[in-house]
JSON list of C-alpha atoms in Angstrom, two decimals:
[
{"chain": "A", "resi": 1, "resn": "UNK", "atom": "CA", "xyz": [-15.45, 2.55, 12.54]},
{"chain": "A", "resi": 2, "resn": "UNK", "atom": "CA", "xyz": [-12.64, 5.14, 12.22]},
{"chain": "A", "resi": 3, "resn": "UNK", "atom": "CA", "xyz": [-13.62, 7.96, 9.44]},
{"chain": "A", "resi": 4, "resn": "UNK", "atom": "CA", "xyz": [-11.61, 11.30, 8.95]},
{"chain": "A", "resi": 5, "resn": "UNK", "atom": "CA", "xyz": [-12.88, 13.75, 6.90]},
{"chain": "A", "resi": 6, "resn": "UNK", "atom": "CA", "xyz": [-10.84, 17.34, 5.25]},
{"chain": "A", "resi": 7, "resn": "UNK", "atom": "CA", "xyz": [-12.39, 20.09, 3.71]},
{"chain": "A", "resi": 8, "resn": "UNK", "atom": "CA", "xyz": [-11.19, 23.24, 3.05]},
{"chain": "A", "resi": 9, "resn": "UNK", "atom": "CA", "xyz": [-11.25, 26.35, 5.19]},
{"chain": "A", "resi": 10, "resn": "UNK", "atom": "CA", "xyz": [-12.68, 29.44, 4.13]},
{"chain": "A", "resi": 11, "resn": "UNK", "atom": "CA", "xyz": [-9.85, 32.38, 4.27]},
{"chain": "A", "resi": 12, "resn": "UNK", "atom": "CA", "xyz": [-9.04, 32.93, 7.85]},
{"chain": "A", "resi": 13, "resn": "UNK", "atom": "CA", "xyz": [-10.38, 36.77, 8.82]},
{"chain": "A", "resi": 14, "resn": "UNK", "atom": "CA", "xyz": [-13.59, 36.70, 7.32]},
{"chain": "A", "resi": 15, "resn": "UNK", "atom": "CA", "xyz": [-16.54, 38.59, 8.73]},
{"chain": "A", "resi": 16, "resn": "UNK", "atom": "CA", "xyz": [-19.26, 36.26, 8.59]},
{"chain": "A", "resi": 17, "resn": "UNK", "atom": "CA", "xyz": [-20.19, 35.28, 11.53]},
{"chain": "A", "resi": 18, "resn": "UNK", "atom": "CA", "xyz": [-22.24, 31.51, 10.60]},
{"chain": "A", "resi": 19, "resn": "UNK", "atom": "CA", "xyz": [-18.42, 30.48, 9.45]},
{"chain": "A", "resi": 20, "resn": "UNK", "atom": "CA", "xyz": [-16.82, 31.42, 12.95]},
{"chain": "A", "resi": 21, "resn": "UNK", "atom": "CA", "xyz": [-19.60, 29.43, 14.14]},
{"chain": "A", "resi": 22, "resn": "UNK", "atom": "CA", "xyz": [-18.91, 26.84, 12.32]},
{"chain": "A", "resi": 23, "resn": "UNK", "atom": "CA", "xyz": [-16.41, 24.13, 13.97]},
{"chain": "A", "resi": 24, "resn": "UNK", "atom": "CA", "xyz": [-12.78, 24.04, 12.11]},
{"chain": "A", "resi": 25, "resn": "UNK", "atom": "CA", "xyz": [-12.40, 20.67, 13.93]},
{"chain": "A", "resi": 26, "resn": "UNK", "atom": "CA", "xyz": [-15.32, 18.18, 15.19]},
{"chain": "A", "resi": 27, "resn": "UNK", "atom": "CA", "xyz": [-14.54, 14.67, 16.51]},
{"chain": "A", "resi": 28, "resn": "UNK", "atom": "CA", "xyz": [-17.56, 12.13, 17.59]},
{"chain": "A", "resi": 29, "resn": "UNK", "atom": "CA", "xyz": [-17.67, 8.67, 19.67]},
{"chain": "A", "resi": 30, "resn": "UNK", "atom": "CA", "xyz": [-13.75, 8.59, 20.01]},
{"chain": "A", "resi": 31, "resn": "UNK", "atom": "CA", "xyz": [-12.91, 5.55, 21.71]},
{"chain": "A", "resi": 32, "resn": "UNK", "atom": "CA", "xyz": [-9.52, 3.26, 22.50]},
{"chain": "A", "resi": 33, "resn": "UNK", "atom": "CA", "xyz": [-9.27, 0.44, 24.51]},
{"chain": "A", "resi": 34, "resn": "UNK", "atom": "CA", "xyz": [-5.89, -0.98, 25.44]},
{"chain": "A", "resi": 35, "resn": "UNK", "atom": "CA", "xyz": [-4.78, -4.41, 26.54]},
{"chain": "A", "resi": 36, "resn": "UNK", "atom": "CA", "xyz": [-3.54, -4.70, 30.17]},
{"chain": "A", "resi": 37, "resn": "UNK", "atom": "CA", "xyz": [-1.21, -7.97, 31.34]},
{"chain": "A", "resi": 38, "resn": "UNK", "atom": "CA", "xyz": [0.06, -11.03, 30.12]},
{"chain": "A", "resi": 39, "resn": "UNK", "atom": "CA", "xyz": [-2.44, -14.11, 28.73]},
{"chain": "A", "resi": 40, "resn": "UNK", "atom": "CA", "xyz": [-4.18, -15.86, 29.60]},
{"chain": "A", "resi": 41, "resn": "UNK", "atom": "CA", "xyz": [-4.71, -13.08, 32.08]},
{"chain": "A", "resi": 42, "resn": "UNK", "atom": "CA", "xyz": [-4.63, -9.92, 29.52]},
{"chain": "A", "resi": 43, "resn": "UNK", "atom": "CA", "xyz": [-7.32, -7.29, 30.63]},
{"chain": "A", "resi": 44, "resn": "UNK", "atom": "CA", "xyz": [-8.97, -4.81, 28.05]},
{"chain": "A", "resi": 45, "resn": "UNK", "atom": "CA", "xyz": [-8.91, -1.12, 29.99]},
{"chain": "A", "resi": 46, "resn": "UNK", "atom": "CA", "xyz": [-11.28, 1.71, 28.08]},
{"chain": "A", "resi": 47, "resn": "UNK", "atom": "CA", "xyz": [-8.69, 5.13, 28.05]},
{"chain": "A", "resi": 48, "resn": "UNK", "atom": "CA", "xyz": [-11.59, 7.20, 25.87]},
{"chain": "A", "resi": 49, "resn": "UNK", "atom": "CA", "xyz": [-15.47, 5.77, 26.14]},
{"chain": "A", "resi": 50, "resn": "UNK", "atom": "CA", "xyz": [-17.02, 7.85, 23.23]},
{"chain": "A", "resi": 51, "resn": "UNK", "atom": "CA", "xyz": [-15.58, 11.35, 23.81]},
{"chain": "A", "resi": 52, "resn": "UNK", "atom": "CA", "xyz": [-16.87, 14.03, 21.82]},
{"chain": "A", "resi": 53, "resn": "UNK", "atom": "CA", "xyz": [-15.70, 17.38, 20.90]},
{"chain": "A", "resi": 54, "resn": "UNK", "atom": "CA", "xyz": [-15.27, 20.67, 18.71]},
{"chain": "A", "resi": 55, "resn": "UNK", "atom": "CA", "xyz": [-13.11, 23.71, 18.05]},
{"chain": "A", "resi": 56, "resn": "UNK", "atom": "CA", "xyz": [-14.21, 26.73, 16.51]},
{"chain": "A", "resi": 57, "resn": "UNK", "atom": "CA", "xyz": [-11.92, 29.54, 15.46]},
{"chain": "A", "resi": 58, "resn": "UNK", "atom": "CA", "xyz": [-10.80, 32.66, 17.29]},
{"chain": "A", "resi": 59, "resn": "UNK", "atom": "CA", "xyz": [-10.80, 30.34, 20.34]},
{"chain": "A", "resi": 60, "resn": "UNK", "atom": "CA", "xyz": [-8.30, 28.47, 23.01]},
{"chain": "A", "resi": 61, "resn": "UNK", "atom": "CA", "xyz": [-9.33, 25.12, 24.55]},
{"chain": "A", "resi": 62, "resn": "UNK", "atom": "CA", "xyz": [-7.13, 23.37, 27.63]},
{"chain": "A", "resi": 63, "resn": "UNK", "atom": "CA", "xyz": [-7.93, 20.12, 27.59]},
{"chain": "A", "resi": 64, "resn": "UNK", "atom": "CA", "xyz": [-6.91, 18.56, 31.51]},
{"chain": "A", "resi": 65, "resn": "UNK", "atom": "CA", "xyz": [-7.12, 15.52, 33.39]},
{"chain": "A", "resi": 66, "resn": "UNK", "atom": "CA", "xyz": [-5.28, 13.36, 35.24]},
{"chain": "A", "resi": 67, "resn": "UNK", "atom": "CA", "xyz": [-2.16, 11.50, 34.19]},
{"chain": "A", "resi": 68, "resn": "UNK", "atom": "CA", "xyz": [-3.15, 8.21, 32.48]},
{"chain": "A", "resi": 69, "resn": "UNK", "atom": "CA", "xyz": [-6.68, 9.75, 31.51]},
{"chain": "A", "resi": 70, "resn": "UNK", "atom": "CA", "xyz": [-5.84, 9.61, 27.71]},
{"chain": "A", "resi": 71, "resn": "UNK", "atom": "CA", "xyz": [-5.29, 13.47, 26.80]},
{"chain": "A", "resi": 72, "resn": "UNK", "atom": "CA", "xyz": [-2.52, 12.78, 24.76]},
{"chain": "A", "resi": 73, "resn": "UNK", "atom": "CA", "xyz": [-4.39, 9.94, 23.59]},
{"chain": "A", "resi": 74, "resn": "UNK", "atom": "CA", "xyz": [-6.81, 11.72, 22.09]},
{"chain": "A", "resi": 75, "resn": "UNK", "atom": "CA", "xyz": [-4.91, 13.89, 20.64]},
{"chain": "A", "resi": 76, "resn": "UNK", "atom": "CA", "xyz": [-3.13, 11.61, 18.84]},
{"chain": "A", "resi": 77, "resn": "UNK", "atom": "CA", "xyz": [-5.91, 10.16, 17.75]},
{"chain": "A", "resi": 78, "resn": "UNK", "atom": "CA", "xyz": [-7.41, 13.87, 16.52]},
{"chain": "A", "resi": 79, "resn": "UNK", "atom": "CA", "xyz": [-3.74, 13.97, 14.55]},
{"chain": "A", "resi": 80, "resn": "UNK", "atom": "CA", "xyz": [-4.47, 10.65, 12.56]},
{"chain": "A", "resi": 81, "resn": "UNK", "atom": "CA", "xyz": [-0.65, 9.10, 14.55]},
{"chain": "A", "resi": 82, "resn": "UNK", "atom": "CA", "xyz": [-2.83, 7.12, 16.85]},
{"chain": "A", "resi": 83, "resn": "UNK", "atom": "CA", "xyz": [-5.49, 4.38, 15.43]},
{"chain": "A", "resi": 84, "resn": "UNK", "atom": "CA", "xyz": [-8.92, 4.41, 17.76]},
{"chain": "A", "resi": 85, "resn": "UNK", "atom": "CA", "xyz": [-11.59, 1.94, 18.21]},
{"chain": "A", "resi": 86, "resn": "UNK", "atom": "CA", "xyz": [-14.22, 4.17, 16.57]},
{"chain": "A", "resi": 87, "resn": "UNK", "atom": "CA", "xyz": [-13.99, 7.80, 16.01]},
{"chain": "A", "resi": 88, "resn": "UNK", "atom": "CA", "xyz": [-15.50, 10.31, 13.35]},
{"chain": "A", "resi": 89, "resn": "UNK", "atom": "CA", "xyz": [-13.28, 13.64, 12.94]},
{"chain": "A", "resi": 90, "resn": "UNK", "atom": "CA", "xyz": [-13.86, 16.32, 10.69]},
{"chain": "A", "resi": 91, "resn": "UNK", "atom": "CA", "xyz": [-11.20, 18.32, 10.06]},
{"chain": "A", "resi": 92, "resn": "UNK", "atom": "CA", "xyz": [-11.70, 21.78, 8.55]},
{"chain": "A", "resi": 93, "resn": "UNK", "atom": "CA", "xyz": [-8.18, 23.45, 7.39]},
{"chain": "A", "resi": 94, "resn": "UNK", "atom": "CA", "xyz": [-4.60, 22.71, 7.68]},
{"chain": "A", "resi": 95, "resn": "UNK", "atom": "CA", "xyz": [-3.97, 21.47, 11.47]},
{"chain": "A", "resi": 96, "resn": "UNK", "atom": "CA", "xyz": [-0.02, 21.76, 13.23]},
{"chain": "A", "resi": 97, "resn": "UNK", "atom": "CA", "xyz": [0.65, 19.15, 15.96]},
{"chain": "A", "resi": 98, "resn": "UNK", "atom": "CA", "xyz": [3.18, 19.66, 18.98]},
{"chain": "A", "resi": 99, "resn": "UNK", "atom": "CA", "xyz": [3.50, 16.29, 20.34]},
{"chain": "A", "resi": 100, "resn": "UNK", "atom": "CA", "xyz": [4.24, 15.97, 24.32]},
{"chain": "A", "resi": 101, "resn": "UNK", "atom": "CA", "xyz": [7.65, 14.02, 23.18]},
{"chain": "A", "resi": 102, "resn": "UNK", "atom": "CA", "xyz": [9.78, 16.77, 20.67]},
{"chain": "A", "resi": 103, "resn": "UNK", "atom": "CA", "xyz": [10.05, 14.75, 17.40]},
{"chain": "A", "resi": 104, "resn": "UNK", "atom": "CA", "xyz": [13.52, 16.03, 15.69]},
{"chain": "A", "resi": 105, "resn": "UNK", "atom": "CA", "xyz": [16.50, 14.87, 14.36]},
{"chain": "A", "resi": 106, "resn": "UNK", "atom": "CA", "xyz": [19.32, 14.93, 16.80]},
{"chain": "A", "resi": 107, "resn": "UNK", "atom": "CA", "xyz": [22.02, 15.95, 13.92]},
{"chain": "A", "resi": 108, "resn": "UNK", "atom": "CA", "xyz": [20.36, 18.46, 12.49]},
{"chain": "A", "resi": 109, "resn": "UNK", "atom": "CA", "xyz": [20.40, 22.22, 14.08]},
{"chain": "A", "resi": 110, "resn": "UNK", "atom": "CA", "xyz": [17.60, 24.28, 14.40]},
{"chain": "A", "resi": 111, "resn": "UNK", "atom": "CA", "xyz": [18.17, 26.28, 10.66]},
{"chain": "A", "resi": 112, "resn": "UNK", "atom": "CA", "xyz": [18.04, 22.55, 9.35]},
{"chain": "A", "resi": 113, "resn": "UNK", "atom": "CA", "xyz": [14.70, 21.47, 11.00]},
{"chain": "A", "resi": 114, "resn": "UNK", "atom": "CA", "xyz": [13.15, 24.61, 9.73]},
{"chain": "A", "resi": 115, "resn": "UNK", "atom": "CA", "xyz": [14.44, 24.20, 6.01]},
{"chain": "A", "resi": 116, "resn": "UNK", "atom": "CA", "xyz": [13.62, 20.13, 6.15]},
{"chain": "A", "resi": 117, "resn": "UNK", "atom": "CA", "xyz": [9.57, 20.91, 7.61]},
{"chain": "A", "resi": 118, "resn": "UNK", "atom": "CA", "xyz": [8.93, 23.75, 5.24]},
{"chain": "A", "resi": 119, "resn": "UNK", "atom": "CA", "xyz": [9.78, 21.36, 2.57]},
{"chain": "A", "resi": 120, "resn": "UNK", "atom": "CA", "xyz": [7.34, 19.00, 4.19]},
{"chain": "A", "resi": 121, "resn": "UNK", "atom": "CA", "xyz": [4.53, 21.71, 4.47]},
{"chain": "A", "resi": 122, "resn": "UNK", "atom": "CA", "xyz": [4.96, 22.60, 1.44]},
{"chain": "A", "resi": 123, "resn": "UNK", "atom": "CA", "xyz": [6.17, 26.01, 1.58]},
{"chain": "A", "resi": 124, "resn": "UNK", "atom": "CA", "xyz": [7.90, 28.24, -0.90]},
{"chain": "A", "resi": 125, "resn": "UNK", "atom": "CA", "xyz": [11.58, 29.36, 0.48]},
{"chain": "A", "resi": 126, "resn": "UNK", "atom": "CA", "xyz": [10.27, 32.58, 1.04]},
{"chain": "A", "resi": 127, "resn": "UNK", "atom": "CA", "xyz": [7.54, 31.68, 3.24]},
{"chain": "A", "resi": 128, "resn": "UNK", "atom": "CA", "xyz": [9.86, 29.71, 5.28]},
{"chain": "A", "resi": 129, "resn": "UNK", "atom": "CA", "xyz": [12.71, 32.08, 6.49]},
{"chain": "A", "resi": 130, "resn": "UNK", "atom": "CA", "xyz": [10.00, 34.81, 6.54]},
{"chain": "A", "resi": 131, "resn": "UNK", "atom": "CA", "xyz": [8.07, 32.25, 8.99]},
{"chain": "A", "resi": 132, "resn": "UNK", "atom": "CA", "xyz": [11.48, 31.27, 10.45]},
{"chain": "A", "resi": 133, "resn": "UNK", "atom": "CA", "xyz": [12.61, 34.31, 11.55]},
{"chain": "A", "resi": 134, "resn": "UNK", "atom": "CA", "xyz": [9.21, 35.59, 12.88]},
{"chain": "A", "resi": 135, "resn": "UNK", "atom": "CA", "xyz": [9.05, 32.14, 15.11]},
{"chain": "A", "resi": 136, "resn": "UNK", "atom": "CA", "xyz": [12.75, 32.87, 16.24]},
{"chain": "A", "resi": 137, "resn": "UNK", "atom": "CA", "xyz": [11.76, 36.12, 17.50]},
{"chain": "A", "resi": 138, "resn": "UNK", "atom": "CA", "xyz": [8.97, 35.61, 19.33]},
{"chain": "A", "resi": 139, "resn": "UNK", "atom": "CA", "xyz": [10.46, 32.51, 21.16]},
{"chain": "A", "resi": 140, "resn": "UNK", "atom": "CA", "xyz": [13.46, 34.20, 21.28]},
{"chain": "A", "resi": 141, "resn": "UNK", "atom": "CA", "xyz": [16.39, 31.36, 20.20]},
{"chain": "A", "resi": 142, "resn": "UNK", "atom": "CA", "xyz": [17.37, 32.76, 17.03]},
{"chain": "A", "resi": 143, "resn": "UNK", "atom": "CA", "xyz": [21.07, 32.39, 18.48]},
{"chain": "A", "resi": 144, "resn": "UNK", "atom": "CA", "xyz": [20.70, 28.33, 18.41]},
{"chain": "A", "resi": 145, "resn": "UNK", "atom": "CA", "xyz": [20.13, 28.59, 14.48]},
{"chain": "A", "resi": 146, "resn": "UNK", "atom": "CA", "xyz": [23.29, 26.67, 13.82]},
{"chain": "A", "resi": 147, "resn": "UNK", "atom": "CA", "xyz": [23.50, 24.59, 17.02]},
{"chain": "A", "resi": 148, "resn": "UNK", "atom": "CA", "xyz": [22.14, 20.59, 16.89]},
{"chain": "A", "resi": 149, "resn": "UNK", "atom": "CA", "xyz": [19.17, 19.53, 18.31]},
{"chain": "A", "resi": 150, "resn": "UNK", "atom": "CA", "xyz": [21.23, 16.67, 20.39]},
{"chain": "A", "resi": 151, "resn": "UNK", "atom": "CA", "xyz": [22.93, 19.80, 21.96]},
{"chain": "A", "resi": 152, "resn": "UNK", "atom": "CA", "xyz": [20.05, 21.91, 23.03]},
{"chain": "A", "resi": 153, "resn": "UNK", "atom": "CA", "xyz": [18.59, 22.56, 26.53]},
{"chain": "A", "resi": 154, "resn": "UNK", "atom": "CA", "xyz": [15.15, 20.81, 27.34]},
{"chain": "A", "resi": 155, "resn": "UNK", "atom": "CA", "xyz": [14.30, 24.34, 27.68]},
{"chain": "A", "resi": 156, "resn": "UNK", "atom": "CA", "xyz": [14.99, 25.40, 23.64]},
{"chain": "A", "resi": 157, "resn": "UNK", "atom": "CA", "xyz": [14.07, 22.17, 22.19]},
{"chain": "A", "resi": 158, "resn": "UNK", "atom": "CA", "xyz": [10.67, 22.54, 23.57]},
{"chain": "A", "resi": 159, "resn": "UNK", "atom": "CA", "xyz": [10.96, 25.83, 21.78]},
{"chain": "A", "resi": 160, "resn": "UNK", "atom": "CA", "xyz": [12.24, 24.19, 18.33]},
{"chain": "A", "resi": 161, "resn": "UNK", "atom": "CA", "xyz": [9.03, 21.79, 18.99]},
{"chain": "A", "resi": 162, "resn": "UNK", "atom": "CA", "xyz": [6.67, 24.46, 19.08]},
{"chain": "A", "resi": 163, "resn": "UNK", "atom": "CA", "xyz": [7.70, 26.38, 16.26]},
{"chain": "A", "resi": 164, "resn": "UNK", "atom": "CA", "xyz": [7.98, 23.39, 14.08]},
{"chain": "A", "resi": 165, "resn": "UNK", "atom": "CA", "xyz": [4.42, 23.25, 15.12]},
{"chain": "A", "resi": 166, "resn": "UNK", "atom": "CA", "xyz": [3.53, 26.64, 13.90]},
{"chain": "A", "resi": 167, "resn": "UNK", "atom": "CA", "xyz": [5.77, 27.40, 10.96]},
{"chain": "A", "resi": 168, "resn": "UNK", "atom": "CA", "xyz": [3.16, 26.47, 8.21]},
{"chain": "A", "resi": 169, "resn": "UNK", "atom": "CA", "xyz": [0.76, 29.30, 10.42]},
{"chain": "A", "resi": 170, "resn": "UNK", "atom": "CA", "xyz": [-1.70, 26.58, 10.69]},
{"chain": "A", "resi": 171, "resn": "UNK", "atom": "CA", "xyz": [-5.76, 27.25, 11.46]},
{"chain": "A", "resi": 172, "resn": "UNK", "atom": "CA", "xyz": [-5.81, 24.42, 14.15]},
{"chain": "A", "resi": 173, "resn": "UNK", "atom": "CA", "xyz": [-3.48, 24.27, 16.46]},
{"chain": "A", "resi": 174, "resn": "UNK", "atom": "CA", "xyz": [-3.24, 21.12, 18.98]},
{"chain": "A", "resi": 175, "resn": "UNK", "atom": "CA", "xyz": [-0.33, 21.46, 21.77]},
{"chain": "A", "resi": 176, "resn": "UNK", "atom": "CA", "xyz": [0.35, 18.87, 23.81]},
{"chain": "A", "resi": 177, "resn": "UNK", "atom": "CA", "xyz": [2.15, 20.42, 27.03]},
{"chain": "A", "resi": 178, "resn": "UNK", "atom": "CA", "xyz": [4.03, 22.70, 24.68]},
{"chain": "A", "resi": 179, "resn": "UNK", "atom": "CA", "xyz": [5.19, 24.90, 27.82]},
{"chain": "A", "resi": 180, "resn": "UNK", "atom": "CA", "xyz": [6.68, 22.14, 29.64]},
{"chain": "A", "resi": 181, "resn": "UNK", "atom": "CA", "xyz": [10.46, 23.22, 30.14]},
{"chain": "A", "resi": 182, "resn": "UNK", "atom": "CA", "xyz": [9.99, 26.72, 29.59]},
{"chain": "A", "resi": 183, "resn": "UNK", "atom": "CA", "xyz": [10.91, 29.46, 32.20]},
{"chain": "A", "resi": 184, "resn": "UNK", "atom": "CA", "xyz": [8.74, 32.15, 32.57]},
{"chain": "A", "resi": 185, "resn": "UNK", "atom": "CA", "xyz": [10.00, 34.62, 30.47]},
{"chain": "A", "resi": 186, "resn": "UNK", "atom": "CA", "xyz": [9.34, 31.89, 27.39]},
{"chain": "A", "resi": 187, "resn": "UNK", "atom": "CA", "xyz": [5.81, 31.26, 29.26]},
{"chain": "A", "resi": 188, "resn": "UNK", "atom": "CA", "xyz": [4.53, 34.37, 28.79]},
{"chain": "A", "resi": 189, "resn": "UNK", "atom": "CA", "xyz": [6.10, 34.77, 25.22]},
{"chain": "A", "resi": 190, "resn": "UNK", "atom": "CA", "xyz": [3.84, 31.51, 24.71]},
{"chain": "A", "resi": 191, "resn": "UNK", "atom": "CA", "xyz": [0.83, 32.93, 25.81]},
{"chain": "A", "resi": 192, "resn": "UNK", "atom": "CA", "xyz": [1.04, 36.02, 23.99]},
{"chain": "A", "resi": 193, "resn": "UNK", "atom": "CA", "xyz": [2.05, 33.85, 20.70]},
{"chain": "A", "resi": 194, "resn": "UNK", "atom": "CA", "xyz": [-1.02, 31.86, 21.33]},
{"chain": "A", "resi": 195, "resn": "UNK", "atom": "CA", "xyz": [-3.55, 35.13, 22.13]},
{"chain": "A", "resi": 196, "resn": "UNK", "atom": "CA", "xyz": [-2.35, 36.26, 18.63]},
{"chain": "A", "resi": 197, "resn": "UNK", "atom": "CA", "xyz": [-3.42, 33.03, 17.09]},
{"chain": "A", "resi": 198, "resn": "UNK", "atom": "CA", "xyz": [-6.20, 32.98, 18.23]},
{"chain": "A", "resi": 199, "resn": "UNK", "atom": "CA", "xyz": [-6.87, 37.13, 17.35]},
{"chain": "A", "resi": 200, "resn": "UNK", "atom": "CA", "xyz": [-6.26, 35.92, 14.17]},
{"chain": "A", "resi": 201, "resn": "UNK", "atom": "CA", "xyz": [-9.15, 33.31, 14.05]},
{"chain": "A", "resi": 202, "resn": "UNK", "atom": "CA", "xyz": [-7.14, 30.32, 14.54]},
{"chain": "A", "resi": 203, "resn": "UNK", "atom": "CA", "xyz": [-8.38, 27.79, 16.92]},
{"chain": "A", "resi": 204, "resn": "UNK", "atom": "CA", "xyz": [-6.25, 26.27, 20.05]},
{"chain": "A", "resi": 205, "resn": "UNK", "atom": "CA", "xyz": [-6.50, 23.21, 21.83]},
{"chain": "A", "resi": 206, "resn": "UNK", "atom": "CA", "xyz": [-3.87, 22.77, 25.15]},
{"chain": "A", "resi": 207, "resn": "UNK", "atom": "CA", "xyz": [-3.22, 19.99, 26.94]},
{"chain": "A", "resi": 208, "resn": "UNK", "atom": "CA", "xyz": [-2.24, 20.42, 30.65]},
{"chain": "A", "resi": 209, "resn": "UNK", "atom": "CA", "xyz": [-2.37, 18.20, 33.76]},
{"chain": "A", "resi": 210, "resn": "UNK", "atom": "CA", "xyz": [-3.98, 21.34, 35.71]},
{"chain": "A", "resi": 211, "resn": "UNK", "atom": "CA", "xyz": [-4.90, 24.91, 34.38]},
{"chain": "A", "resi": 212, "resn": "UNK", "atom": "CA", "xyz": [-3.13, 27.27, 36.57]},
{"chain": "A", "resi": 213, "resn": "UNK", "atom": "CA", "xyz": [-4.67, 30.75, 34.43]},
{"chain": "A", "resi": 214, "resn": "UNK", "atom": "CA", "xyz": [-8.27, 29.65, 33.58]},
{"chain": "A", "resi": 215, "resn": "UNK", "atom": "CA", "xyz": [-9.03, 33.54, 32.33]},
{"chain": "A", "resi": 216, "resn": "UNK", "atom": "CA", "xyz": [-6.64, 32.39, 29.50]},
{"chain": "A", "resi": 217, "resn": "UNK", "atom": "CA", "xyz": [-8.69, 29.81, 28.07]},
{"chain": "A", "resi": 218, "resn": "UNK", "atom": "CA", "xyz": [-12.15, 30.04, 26.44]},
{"chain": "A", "resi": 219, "resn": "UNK", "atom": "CA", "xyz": [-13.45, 26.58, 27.57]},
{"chain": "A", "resi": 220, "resn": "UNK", "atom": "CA", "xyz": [-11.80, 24.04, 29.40]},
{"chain": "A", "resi": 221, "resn": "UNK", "atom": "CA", "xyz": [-12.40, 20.22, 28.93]},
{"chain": "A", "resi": 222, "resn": "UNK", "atom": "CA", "xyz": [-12.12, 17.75, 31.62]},
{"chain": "A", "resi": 223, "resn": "UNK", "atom": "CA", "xyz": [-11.44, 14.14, 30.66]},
{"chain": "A", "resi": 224, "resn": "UNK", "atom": "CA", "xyz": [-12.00, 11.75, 33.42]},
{"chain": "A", "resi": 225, "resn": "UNK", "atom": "CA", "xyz": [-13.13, 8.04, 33.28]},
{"chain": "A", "resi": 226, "resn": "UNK", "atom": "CA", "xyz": [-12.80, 7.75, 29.38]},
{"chain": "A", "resi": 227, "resn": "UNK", "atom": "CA", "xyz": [-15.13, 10.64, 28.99]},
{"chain": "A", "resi": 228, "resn": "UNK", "atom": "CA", "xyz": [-15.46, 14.52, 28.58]},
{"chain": "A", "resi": 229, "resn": "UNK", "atom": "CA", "xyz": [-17.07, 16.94, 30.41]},
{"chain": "A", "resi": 230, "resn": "UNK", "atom": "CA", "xyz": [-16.84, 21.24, 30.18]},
{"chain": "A", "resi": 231, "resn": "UNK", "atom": "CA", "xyz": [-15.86, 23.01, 33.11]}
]
């Protein structure tokens, strides 16, 4: 059985302390099984055996395990792009997704992706180049506005990916090895991005193969074998 479920969020910032408590995202039995060889041969291999887990807000969560142990999996499944076996998500608020893979349209510069997803989200014109602008500072490639994704560095269209991601300022956040291709200076502008998130009661969850700065995260989640544990 595969159920999602969206309510809405009360306003981010408010001072009761049952609705911080309260999850903004809670998934339940996830599991996927995919089919290994060629008939009559074909295997069935278990990626996620009824995972389970929740994110509450004002918090970051690094989800970590080893390659093939179906992080990116699950997150795709969390996202609604990825069908599972059986899974029951509740979803409390409006949720951005930085997939592992940058998902943009090689043509179109950086000015263009922004104008083309606030459209998508939804967003007055306002909201967007106020957004825009903010995102370009703090990532610091506001001088590849006009340049085409097909001729950015790994480096900045990691950086396009992630504020794509955040332009809507969304309560959940779920990053999928959003640092991958960034030097350091654009690490630590990251991590300070994400702090402020998550000072602002939104709630985090970062996939990594390995967590290099656990003081950065609240809880960490382990996937191994199909299933989750907390470090």
């Amino acid at each position: 059985m595969v159920s999602n479920r969206t309510e809405p969020l009360d306003p981010i910032g408010g001072s009761s302390a049952e609705s911080r408590a309260d999850p903004v995202v809670s998934a339940s039995g996830v599991s996927k099984t995919y089919g290994q060889g060629m008939w009559p041969l074909r295997r069935r291999h278990r990626v996620l055996d009824g995972v389970s887990l929740s994110l509450h807000r004002g918090e970051i969560v690094g989800l970590v395990g080893e390659n093939g142990s179906g992080k990116s999996t699950l997150m795709q499944i969390l996202v609604g792009a990825l069908p599972a076996d059986a899974v029951v998500v509740d979803l409390r608020g409006s949720l951005g997704y930085c997939p592992q893979r940058p998902v943009v349209f090689e043509r179109l510069t950086c000015d263009e992706h922004f104008e083309l997803f606030g459209v998508a989200y939804r967003m007055s014109r306002e909201e967007r180049l106020v957004a825009q602008q903010t995102l370009y500072e703090e990532l610091d490639f506001a001088r590849y506005a006009d340049v085409r994704a097909d001729r950015l560095s790994g480096g900045t269209l990691a950086k396009l990916n992630l504020a794509l991601a955040l332009l809507p300022d969304p309560a959940v956040l779920l990053l999928d090895e959003p640092y991958a291709g960034f030097d350091w200076d654009t690490y630590l502008r990251f991590w300070g991005l994400v702090e402020r998130q998550r000072g602002s009661g939104r709630a985090v969850l970062v996939i990594s193969h390995f967590i290099a700065n656990e003081e950065r995260f609240d809880r960490i989640i382990v996937l191994r074998d199909g299933k989750a544990t907390q470090k």
